[in-house]
Amino acid sequence: MSGATRPPVIVLEDDPLIAAFMSKALRKSGHVVECFDRGLAVLERVQGDPSALLLLDLGLPDIDGLEVLRRLRASGSTMPVIVVTSRSDPGDRVEALTLGVAGYVVKPFPLAELLASVEAAVAAIPPAGSVAGAPGPTAPTGPGGPSAPPGLNR
């Protein structure tokens, strides 16, 4: 996926040094990045626009990150979210996973782990203009139905 067709990555992080570190690394990897330090501003930004990937810190000054996630999901958003937080509590992790996050990265983290999580989440986003859940290509068929790997034909 080229940088022009990649969905934007929204970084919601209230620590300016961490936000700058993540943003610089993501831009070097070809991503368009938008940075926010307030959860309510992100909720307003993503309203009706599920095409972005959200990197979500949980410890925010205006609203808890899990509440941002709850509100996103309550609005019907399927936007992919990767939690990037210093909270390693299993309860937070389980709640985030239950709310459908694509990943949960605990600070401090190796940069390679964050970038791999982002690439996996971006790869799972349907291309613009496609319909999520639409059937993909069908398997080739032969006279007896779908083709089977060699040795499995009956």
Backbone as a chain_set.jsonl record, in Angstrom:
{"seq": "MSGATRPPVIVLEDDPLIAAFMSKALRKSGHVVECFDRGLAVLERVQGDPSALLLLDLGLPDIDGLEVLRRLRASGSTMPVIVVTSRSDPGDRVEALTLGVAGYVVKPFPLAELLASVEAAVAAIPPAGSVAGAPGPTAPTGPGGPSAPPGLNR", "coords": {"N": [[0.853, -1.172, 0.0], [0.763, 2.126, -0.944], [1.983, 5.324, 0.324], [0.185, 7.31, -0.465], [-2.253, 6.027, -0.657], [-2.685, 4.974, 1.781], [-4.482, 4.776, 4.85], [-5.012, 7.553, 7.084], [-3.066, 7.871, 10.101], [-4.074, 8.371, 13.29], [-2.755, 9.812, 16.064], [-3.306, 9.703, 19.369], [-2.165, 11.094, 22.009], [-1.052, 12.416, 25.012], [1.462, 13.137, 25.938], [3.904, 15.164, 24.754], [6.519, 14.476, 23.863], [6.471, 11.692, 23.454], [4.432, 11.578, 21.556], [5.663, 12.986, 19.446], [7.824, 11.285, 18.904], [6.502, 8.883, 18.073], [5.068, 9.905, 15.888], [7.104, 10.824, 14.152], [8.426, 8.403, 13.539], [6.335, 6.984, 12.288], [5.791, 8.639, 10.081], [8.232, 8.407, 8.728], [7.921, 5.832, 7.918], [6.122, 6.09, 5.93], [3.513, 6.913, 6.478], [0.652, 9.048, 6.772], [0.162, 11.311, 9.315], [-1.808, 12.384, 12.039], [-1.845, 14.308, 14.924], [-3.162, 14.367, 18.214], [-4.0, 15.593, 21.475], [-6.107, 15.365, 23.134], [-8.943, 13.502, 24.046], [-11.663, 14.082, 23.464], [-11.466, 15.785, 21.277], [-10.54, 14.027, 19.327], [-12.698, 12.267, 19.123], [-14.526, 13.959, 17.94], [-13.178, 14.495, 15.537], [-13.127, 11.97, 14.217], [-15.728, 11.341, 13.748], [-18.028, 9.824, 11.76], [-16.05, 9.093, 9.964], [-14.534, 6.412, 9.304], [-12.122, 5.715, 8.184], [-9.563, 5.923, 9.174], [-6.718, 4.929, 11.216], [-6.438, 4.536, 14.662], [-4.178, 5.359, 17.17], [-4.18, 4.934, 20.462], [-3.786, 6.421, 23.533], [-4.318, 5.652, 26.952], [-4.277, 7.177, 29.292], [-5.414, 10.131, 29.482], [-5.822, 13.743, 29.595], [-8.431, 14.857, 29.492], [-10.442, 12.922, 29.166], [-10.847, 9.493, 29.862], [-8.97, 7.071, 28.053], [-10.128, 4.544, 27.595], [-12.789, 5.23, 27.746], [-13.015, 6.831, 25.488], [-12.714, 4.817, 23.589], [-14.971, 3.213, 24.224], [-17.037, 5.017, 23.526], [-16.535, 5.351, 20.796], [-17.116, 2.744, 19.838], [-19.778, 2.511, 20.684], [-20.936, 4.314, 18.983], [-21.006, 2.911, 16.71], [-18.728, 2.718, 15.25], [-16.194, 1.045, 13.474], [-13.602, 1.53, 13.329], [-10.164, 0.768, 13.241], [-8.231, 0.327, 16.176], [-5.352, 0.809, 18.054], [-4.173, 0.346, 21.183], [-1.895, 2.268, 22.968], [-0.114, 2.446, 25.672], [0.864, 3.111, 29.116], [-0.351, 1.563, 30.919], [-0.493, -1.562, 32.221], [-2.269, -3.204, 33.356], [-4.179, -6.133, 33.624], [-7.007, -6.002, 33.572], [-7.62, -3.59, 32.175], [-6.513, -4.24, 29.72], [-8.053, -6.483, 28.972], [-10.612, -5.317, 28.818], [-10.178, -3.493, 26.71], [-9.551, -5.272, 24.631], [-11.96, -6.657, 24.505], [-13.522, -4.657, 23.507], [-12.697, -4.65, 20.954], [-10.067, -3.895, 20.02], [-7.253, -3.604, 17.801], [-4.753, -4.05, 18.671], [-2.539, -3.999, 21.555], [-0.246, -2.177, 23.012], [2.32, -1.834, 25.296], [3.884, 0.802, 27.01], [7.222, 1.294, 28.16], [7.994, 0.656, 24.706], [9.356, -1.438, 22.116], [10.233, 0.123, 19.087], [9.903, -1.307, 16.73], [7.866, -3.113, 17.387], [5.607, -1.455, 17.653], [5.45, -0.396, 15.029], [5.062, -2.752, 13.545], [2.578, -3.55, 14.544], [1.001, -1.429, 13.635], [1.284, -1.721, 10.826], [0.053, -4.22, 10.453], [-2.574, -3.637, 11.261], [-3.294, -1.635, 9.423], [-3.173, -3.086, 7.057], [-5.414, -4.628, 7.334], [-7.511, -2.928, 6.927], [-10.207, -2.268, 4.823], [-9.822, -1.38, 1.348], [-10.356, 1.992, 0.18], [-13.6, 2.692, -0.932], [-14.356, 0.08, -1.163], [-16.602, -2.47, -0.029], [-17.073, -3.383, 3.207], [-17.101, -6.707, 4.268], [-18.027, -7.65, 1.903], [-18.201, -10.259, -0.511], [-15.169, -11.868, -1.435], [-12.782, -12.815, -3.976], [-13.625, -15.863, -5.639], [-12.896, -19.346, -5.137], [-11.164, -21.324, -7.571], [-13.0, -23.602, -9.615], [-13.529, -27.01, -10.381], [-14.649, -29.882, -12.292], [-15.709, -31.392, -10.208], [-16.35, -29.616, -8.216], [-14.991, -27.183, -5.884], [-11.493, -26.652, -6.389], [-9.082, -28.811, -5.026], [-6.131, -29.033, -2.979], [-3.207, -30.678, -4.375], [-3.279, -34.21, -4.15], [-5.428, -34.334, -2.509], [-7.645, -34.558, -4.015], [-10.532, -36.395, -4.843]], "CA": [[0.0, 0.0, 0.0], [1.612, 3.309, -0.986], [1.626, 6.352, 1.296], [-0.953, 8.085, -0.929], [-3.494, 5.297, -0.481], [-2.791, 4.506, 3.161], [-5.35, 5.587, 5.698], [-4.245, 8.342, 8.055], [-2.896, 7.352, 11.453], [-4.339, 9.401, 14.298], [-2.04, 9.553, 17.311], [-3.915, 10.382, 20.512], [-1.142, 10.967, 23.052], [-0.91, 13.717, 25.664], [2.871, 13.443, 26.184], [4.402, 15.663, 23.466], [7.724, 13.768, 23.425], [6.061, 10.383, 22.921], [3.683, 11.857, 20.322], [6.625, 13.355, 18.405], [8.577, 10.065, 18.597], [5.658, 8.0, 17.266], [4.738, 10.584, 14.647], [8.292, 10.82, 13.286], [8.638, 7.026, 13.067], [5.254, 6.635, 11.358], [6.004, 9.385, 8.836], [9.373, 7.774, 8.046], [7.404, 4.58, 7.345], [5.221, 6.421, 4.83], [2.149, 7.18, 6.924], [0.177, 10.397, 7.065], [-0.107, 11.276, 10.751], [-2.478, 13.511, 12.702], [-1.637, 14.177, 16.365], [-4.102, 15.004, 19.132], [-3.687, 15.339, 22.884], [-7.377, 15.342, 23.871], [-9.85, 12.481, 23.55], [-12.891, 14.644, 22.905], [-11.139, 16.313, 19.951], [-10.463, 12.891, 18.409], [-14.06, 11.789, 18.882], [-15.117, 14.886, 16.971], [-12.463, 14.318, 14.262], [-13.409, 10.702, 13.542], [-17.168, 11.167, 13.574], [-18.431, 9.535, 10.392], [-14.89, 8.821, 9.116], [-13.872, 5.214, 9.833], [-11.02, 5.332, 7.31], [-8.264, 6.113, 9.824], [-6.268, 4.047, 12.292], [-6.233, 5.328, 15.871], [-3.269, 4.931, 18.222], [-4.903, 5.499, 21.603], [-3.254, 6.391, 24.895], [-5.442, 5.549, 27.892], [-4.199, 8.228, 30.311], [-5.578, 11.43, 28.826], [-6.226, 14.76, 30.57], [-9.83, 15.261, 29.472], [-11.344, 11.772, 29.195], [-10.072, 8.258, 29.861], [-8.886, 6.449, 26.739], [-11.13, 3.477, 27.46], [-14.073, 5.883, 27.466], [-12.953, 7.173, 24.057], [-12.974, 3.563, 22.874], [-16.387, 2.855, 24.429], [-17.881, 5.926, 22.73], [-16.35, 4.991, 19.385], [-17.854, 1.516, 19.554], [-21.21, 2.783, 20.869], [-21.403, 5.056, 17.804], [-21.017, 1.99, 15.58], [-17.458, 2.787, 14.543], [-15.347, -0.138, 13.41], [-12.245, 2.035, 13.128], [-9.159, 0.006, 13.977], [-7.604, 1.058, 17.271], [-4.257, 0.165, 18.782], [-3.909, 1.027, 22.443], [-0.479, 2.47, 23.273], [-0.303, 2.959, 27.024], [1.734, 2.598, 30.182], [-1.176, 0.686, 31.749], [-0.329, -2.981, 31.907], [-3.266, -3.929, 34.146], [-4.944, -7.078, 32.804], [-8.395, -5.559, 33.416], [-7.661, -2.622, 31.077], [-6.211, -4.964, 28.481], [-9.214, -7.315, 28.639], [-11.699, -4.442, 28.361], [-9.83, -2.981, 25.384], [-9.701, -6.374, 23.67], [-13.395, -6.914, 24.381], [-14.054, -3.584, 22.668], [-12.267, -4.886, 19.577], [-8.845, -3.244, 19.562], [-6.392, -4.385, 16.913], [-3.503, -4.324, 19.369], [-2.358, -3.365, 22.865], [1.195, -2.014, 23.146], [2.607, -1.23, 26.601], [5.076, 1.654, 27.084], [7.982, 1.584, 26.931], [7.851, -0.396, 23.71], [10.287, -1.384, 20.987], [9.621, 0.772, 17.936], [9.523, -2.34, 15.755], [6.569, -3.675, 17.8], [4.569, -0.487, 17.289], [5.32, -0.325, 13.57], [4.464, -4.007, 13.074], [1.149, -3.496, 14.893], [0.373, -0.472, 12.72], [1.217, -2.312, 9.486], [-0.966, -5.277, 10.461], [-3.894, -3.01, 11.34], [-3.543, -0.95, 8.142], [-3.424, -4.117, 6.04], [-6.759, -5.177, 7.541], [-8.519, -1.924, 6.574], [-10.622, -2.431, 3.416], [-9.478, -0.24, 0.5], [-11.404, 2.99, 0.003], [-14.569, 2.363, -1.961], [-14.824, -1.302, -1.084], [-17.638, -2.684, 0.966], [-16.641, -4.357, 4.216], [-17.946, -7.893, 4.33], [-18.407, -8.104, 0.567], [-17.462, -11.477, -0.839], [-13.945, -11.698, -2.196], [-12.709, -13.715, -5.123], [-14.017, -17.241, -5.332], [-11.899, -20.367, -5.464], [-11.417, -21.957, -8.873], [-13.743, -24.857, -9.493], [-13.356, -28.01, -11.434], [-15.88, -30.635, -12.523], [-16.251, -31.935, -8.966], [-16.489, -28.564, -7.213], [-13.769, -26.403, -5.661], [-10.238, -27.38, -6.556], [-8.417, -29.161, -3.772], [-4.682, -29.182, -3.14], [-2.823, -31.989, -4.922], [-3.305, -35.305, -3.189], [-6.688, -34.335, -1.774], [-8.755, -34.785, -4.935], [-11.119, -37.736, -4.704]], "C": [[0.892, 1.225, 0.0], [1.115, 4.343, -0.005], [0.389, 7.126, 0.883], [-2.268, 7.36, -0.681], [-3.669, 4.776, 0.938], [-3.759, 5.383, 3.933], [-4.502, 6.416, 6.659], [-4.148, 7.608, 9.389], [-3.096, 8.519, 12.409], [-3.646, 8.974, 15.584], [-2.707, 10.383, 18.397], [-3.017, 10.124, 21.711], [-0.928, 12.339, 23.68], [0.533, 14.083, 26.003], [3.491, 13.887, 24.858], [5.655, 14.942, 22.965], [7.386, 12.411, 22.819], [5.303, 10.572, 21.61], [4.637, 12.176, 19.175], [7.43, 12.14, 17.963], [7.756, 9.149, 17.687], [5.377, 8.619, 15.902], [5.908, 10.549, 13.666], [8.524, 9.426, 12.694], [7.583, 6.624, 12.039], [5.416, 7.36, 10.026], [7.163, 8.797, 8.038], [8.958, 6.466, 7.377], [6.36, 4.834, 6.273], [3.786, 6.715, 5.204], [1.879, 8.68, 7.025], [-0.295, 10.365, 8.508], [-0.8, 12.553, 11.195], [-2.314, 13.293, 14.199], [-2.665, 14.982, 17.148], [-3.667, 14.699, 20.56], [-4.938, 15.308, 23.758], [-8.327, 14.341, 23.216], [-11.097, 13.038, 22.898], [-12.654, 15.216, 21.508], [-11.063, 15.182, 18.925], [-11.854, 12.346, 18.111], [-14.767, 12.676, 17.864], [-14.489, 14.68, 15.59], [-12.912, 13.063, 13.507], [-14.893, 10.463, 13.288], [-17.499, 10.97, 12.095], [-17.274, 9.239, 9.448], [-14.125, 7.628, 9.665], [-12.605, 4.829, 9.08], [-9.646, 5.449, 7.951], [-7.972, 4.983, 10.805], [-5.978, 4.941, 13.486], [-5.238, 4.643, 16.793], [-3.707, 5.669, 19.475], [-4.159, 5.313, 22.917], [-4.448, 6.322, 25.836], [-5.448, 6.671, 28.924], [-4.223, 9.599, 29.679], [-6.088, 12.461, 29.829], [-7.722, 15.059, 30.603], [-10.816, 14.106, 29.623], [-10.482, 10.516, 29.148], [-10.095, 7.626, 28.467], [-9.864, 5.31, 26.537], [-12.514, 4.059, 27.199], [-14.129, 6.359, 26.019], [-13.316, 5.941, 23.237], [-14.427, 3.132, 23.025], [-17.3, 3.712, 23.562], [-17.745, 5.648, 21.237], [-17.207, 3.786, 19.026], [-19.353, 1.713, 19.701], [-21.786, 3.537, 19.672], [-21.464, 4.169, 16.562], [-19.71, 1.976, 14.803], [-16.71, 1.457, 14.616], [-13.892, 0.255, 13.151], [-11.248, 1.186, 13.899], [-8.447, 0.893, 14.996], [-6.493, 0.19, 17.843], [-4.04, 0.982, 20.043], [-2.4, 1.078, 22.642], [-0.448, 3.178, 24.621], [0.748, 2.439, 27.989], [0.959, 1.673, 31.112], [-1.025, -0.766, 31.31], [-1.312, -3.845, 32.691], [-4.078, -4.858, 33.248], [-6.396, -6.654, 32.599], [-8.559, -4.556, 32.282], [-7.454, -3.325, 29.739], [-7.421, -5.788, 28.027], [-10.369, -6.438, 28.145], [-11.417, -3.915, 26.957], [-10.004, -4.069, 24.322], [-11.169, -6.715, 23.438], [-14.059, -5.87, 23.485], [-13.464, -3.615, 21.253], [-11.014, -4.17, 19.12], [-8.021, -4.196, 18.697], [-5.069, -4.741, 17.581], [-3.449, -3.566, 20.676], [-0.864, -3.345, 23.127], [1.465, -1.256, 24.447], [3.928, -0.453, 26.527], [5.927, 1.209, 28.27], [7.942, 0.387, 25.995], [8.971, -0.306, 22.695], [9.563, -0.778, 19.781], [9.144, -0.245, 16.913], [8.174, -2.954, 16.102], [5.429, -2.741, 17.41], [4.362, -0.472, 15.779], [4.707, -1.6, 12.99], [2.97, -4.037, 13.376], [0.399, -2.572, 13.948], [0.225, -1.089, 11.333], [0.149, -3.4, 9.413], [-2.368, -4.681, 10.472], [-4.252, -2.315, 10.028], [-3.868, -1.966, 7.054], [-4.833, -4.686, 6.15], [-7.868, -4.19, 7.19], [-8.902, -2.125, 5.112], [-10.229, -1.2, 2.604], [-10.664, 0.713, 0.365], [-12.306, 2.578, -1.146], [-15.035, 0.931, -1.932], [-15.84, -1.42, 0.028], [-17.148, -3.75, 1.939], [-17.62, -5.513, 4.245], [-18.394, -8.393, 2.97], [-17.606, -9.343, 0.229], [-16.248, -11.164, -1.689], [-13.949, -12.637, -3.379], [-13.064, -15.136, -4.709], [-12.913, -18.189, -5.757], [-12.213, -20.95, -6.83], [-12.147, -23.274, -8.663], [-13.45, -25.757, -10.669], [-14.657, -28.777, -11.571], [-16.512, -31.156, -11.239], [-16.445, -30.893, -7.886], [-15.163, -27.839, -7.037], [-12.521, -27.262, -5.803], [-9.609, -27.623, -5.204], [-6.918, -29.214, -4.031], [-4.353, -30.563, -3.677], [-2.815, -33.051, -3.827], [-4.607, -35.385, -2.403], [-7.883, -34.511, -2.692], [-9.264, -36.22, -4.778], [-11.697, -38.178, -6.0]], "O": [[1.727, 1.35, 0.895], [-0.024, 4.274, 0.457], [-0.383, 7.561, 1.737], [-3.301, 8.008, -0.512], [-4.705, 4.195, 1.258], [-3.845, 6.588, 3.697], [-3.391, 6.017, 7.007], [-5.029, 6.829, 9.754], [-2.385, 9.521, 12.348], [-3.922, 7.902, 16.123], [-2.681, 11.613, 18.355], [-3.096, 9.073, 22.348], [-0.657, 13.312, 22.977], [0.803, 15.239, 26.328], [3.598, 13.083, 23.932], [5.835, 14.808, 21.755], [7.947, 12.026, 21.793], [5.505, 9.814, 20.661], [4.447, 11.695, 18.058], [7.694, 11.976, 16.771], [8.248, 8.691, 16.656], [5.441, 7.936, 14.88], [5.718, 10.275, 12.481], [8.785, 9.286, 11.499], [7.904, 5.993, 11.032], [5.206, 6.771, 8.966], [7.088, 8.697, 6.813], [9.564, 6.043, 6.393], [5.768, 3.886, 5.756], [2.921, 6.762, 4.33], [2.775, 9.469, 7.326], [-1.071, 9.488, 8.887], [-0.433, 13.655, 10.785], [-2.611, 12.208, 14.699], [-2.995, 16.116, 16.798], [-3.041, 13.672, 20.822], [-4.84, 15.233, 24.982], [-8.495, 14.331, 21.997], [-11.544, 12.516, 21.876], [-13.534, 15.144, 20.651], [-11.478, 15.358, 17.78], [-12.155, 12.003, 16.968], [-15.52, 12.185, 17.023], [-15.197, 14.689, 14.583], [-13.06, 13.097, 12.285], [-15.259, 9.465, 12.668], [-17.268, 11.863, 11.279], [-17.487, 9.142, 8.24], [-13.165, 7.805, 10.415], [-12.062, 3.746, 9.298], [-8.649, 5.1, 7.319], [-8.849, 4.199, 11.169], [-5.343, 5.986, 13.343], [-5.424, 3.483, 17.16], [-3.615, 6.895, 19.541], [-3.931, 4.187, 23.359], [-5.497, 6.891, 25.533], [-6.515, 7.077, 29.384], [-3.175, 10.168, 29.374], [-6.724, 12.092, 30.817], [-8.237, 15.475, 31.641], [-11.911, 14.294, 30.152], [-9.472, 10.496, 28.444], [-11.122, 7.645, 27.787], [-10.379, 5.122, 25.435], [-13.324, 3.444, 26.505], [-15.185, 6.296, 25.39], [-14.123, 6.013, 22.31], [-15.052, 2.725, 22.045], [-18.228, 3.2, 22.935], [-18.729, 5.703, 20.5], [-17.935, 3.803, 18.033], [-20.127, 1.147, 18.929], [-22.975, 3.421, 19.375], [-21.911, 4.602, 15.5], [-19.603, 1.282, 13.792], [-16.611, 0.835, 15.673], [-13.062, -0.584, 12.801], [-11.454, 0.91, 15.081], [-8.11, 2.044, 14.719], [-6.674, -1.005, 18.081], [-3.755, 2.178, 19.973], [-1.71, 0.068, 22.505], [-0.725, 4.375, 24.703], [1.433, 1.454, 27.713], [1.548, 1.061, 32.002], [-1.378, -1.141, 30.192], [-1.204, -5.071, 32.693], [-4.607, -4.424, 32.224], [-6.963, -6.926, 31.54], [-9.513, -4.643, 31.51], [-8.138, -3.036, 28.757], [-7.77, -5.79, 26.846], [-11.03, -6.78, 27.164], [-12.31, -3.892, 26.11], [-10.542, -3.813, 23.245], [-11.575, -7.022, 22.317], [-15.034, -6.161, 22.792], [-13.708, -2.711, 20.454], [-10.894, -3.858, 17.935], [-8.086, -5.417, 18.842], [-4.35, -5.625, 17.116], [-4.203, -2.617, 20.893], [-0.274, -4.381, 23.432], [0.914, -0.179, 24.675], [4.943, -0.964, 26.054], [5.382, 0.785, 29.29], [7.865, -0.758, 26.44], [9.485, 0.782, 22.434], [8.419, -1.13, 19.494], [8.095, -0.062, 16.297], [7.406, -3.287, 15.2], [4.404, -3.187, 16.895], [3.228, -0.529, 15.304], [3.919, -1.534, 12.047], [2.181, -4.501, 12.553], [-0.706, -2.889, 13.508], [-0.841, -0.994, 10.725], [-0.578, -3.492, 8.424], [-3.254, -5.167, 9.77], [-5.393, -2.4, 9.574], [-4.744, -1.728, 6.223], [-5.385, -5.172, 5.163], [-9.04, -4.565, 7.158], [-8.028, -2.151, 4.246], [-10.295, -0.084, 3.118], [-11.821, 0.299, 0.427], [-11.831, 2.165, -2.204], [-16.009, 0.585, -2.602], [-15.921, -0.568, 0.913], [-16.848, -4.877, 1.544], [-18.834, -5.308, 4.247], [-19.056, -9.426, 2.871], [-16.452, -9.468, 0.638], [-16.295, -10.296, -2.56], [-14.986, -13.19, -3.745], [-12.828, -15.549, -3.573], [-12.102, -17.872, -6.627], [-13.378, -21.063, -7.212], [-11.939, -23.968, -7.668], [-13.166, -25.314, -11.782], [-15.675, -28.361, -11.017], [-17.727, -31.343, -11.184], [-16.685, -31.252, -6.733], [-14.309, -27.869, -7.924], [-12.49, -28.425, -5.4], [-9.603, -26.746, -4.34], [-6.484, -29.414, -5.165], [-5.11, -31.511, -3.471], [-2.382, -32.791, -2.704], [-4.867, -36.373, -1.716], [-9.017, -34.603, -2.22], [-8.472, -37.145, -4.599], [-12.239, -39.279, -6.091]]}, "num_chains": 1, "name": "protein.A"}
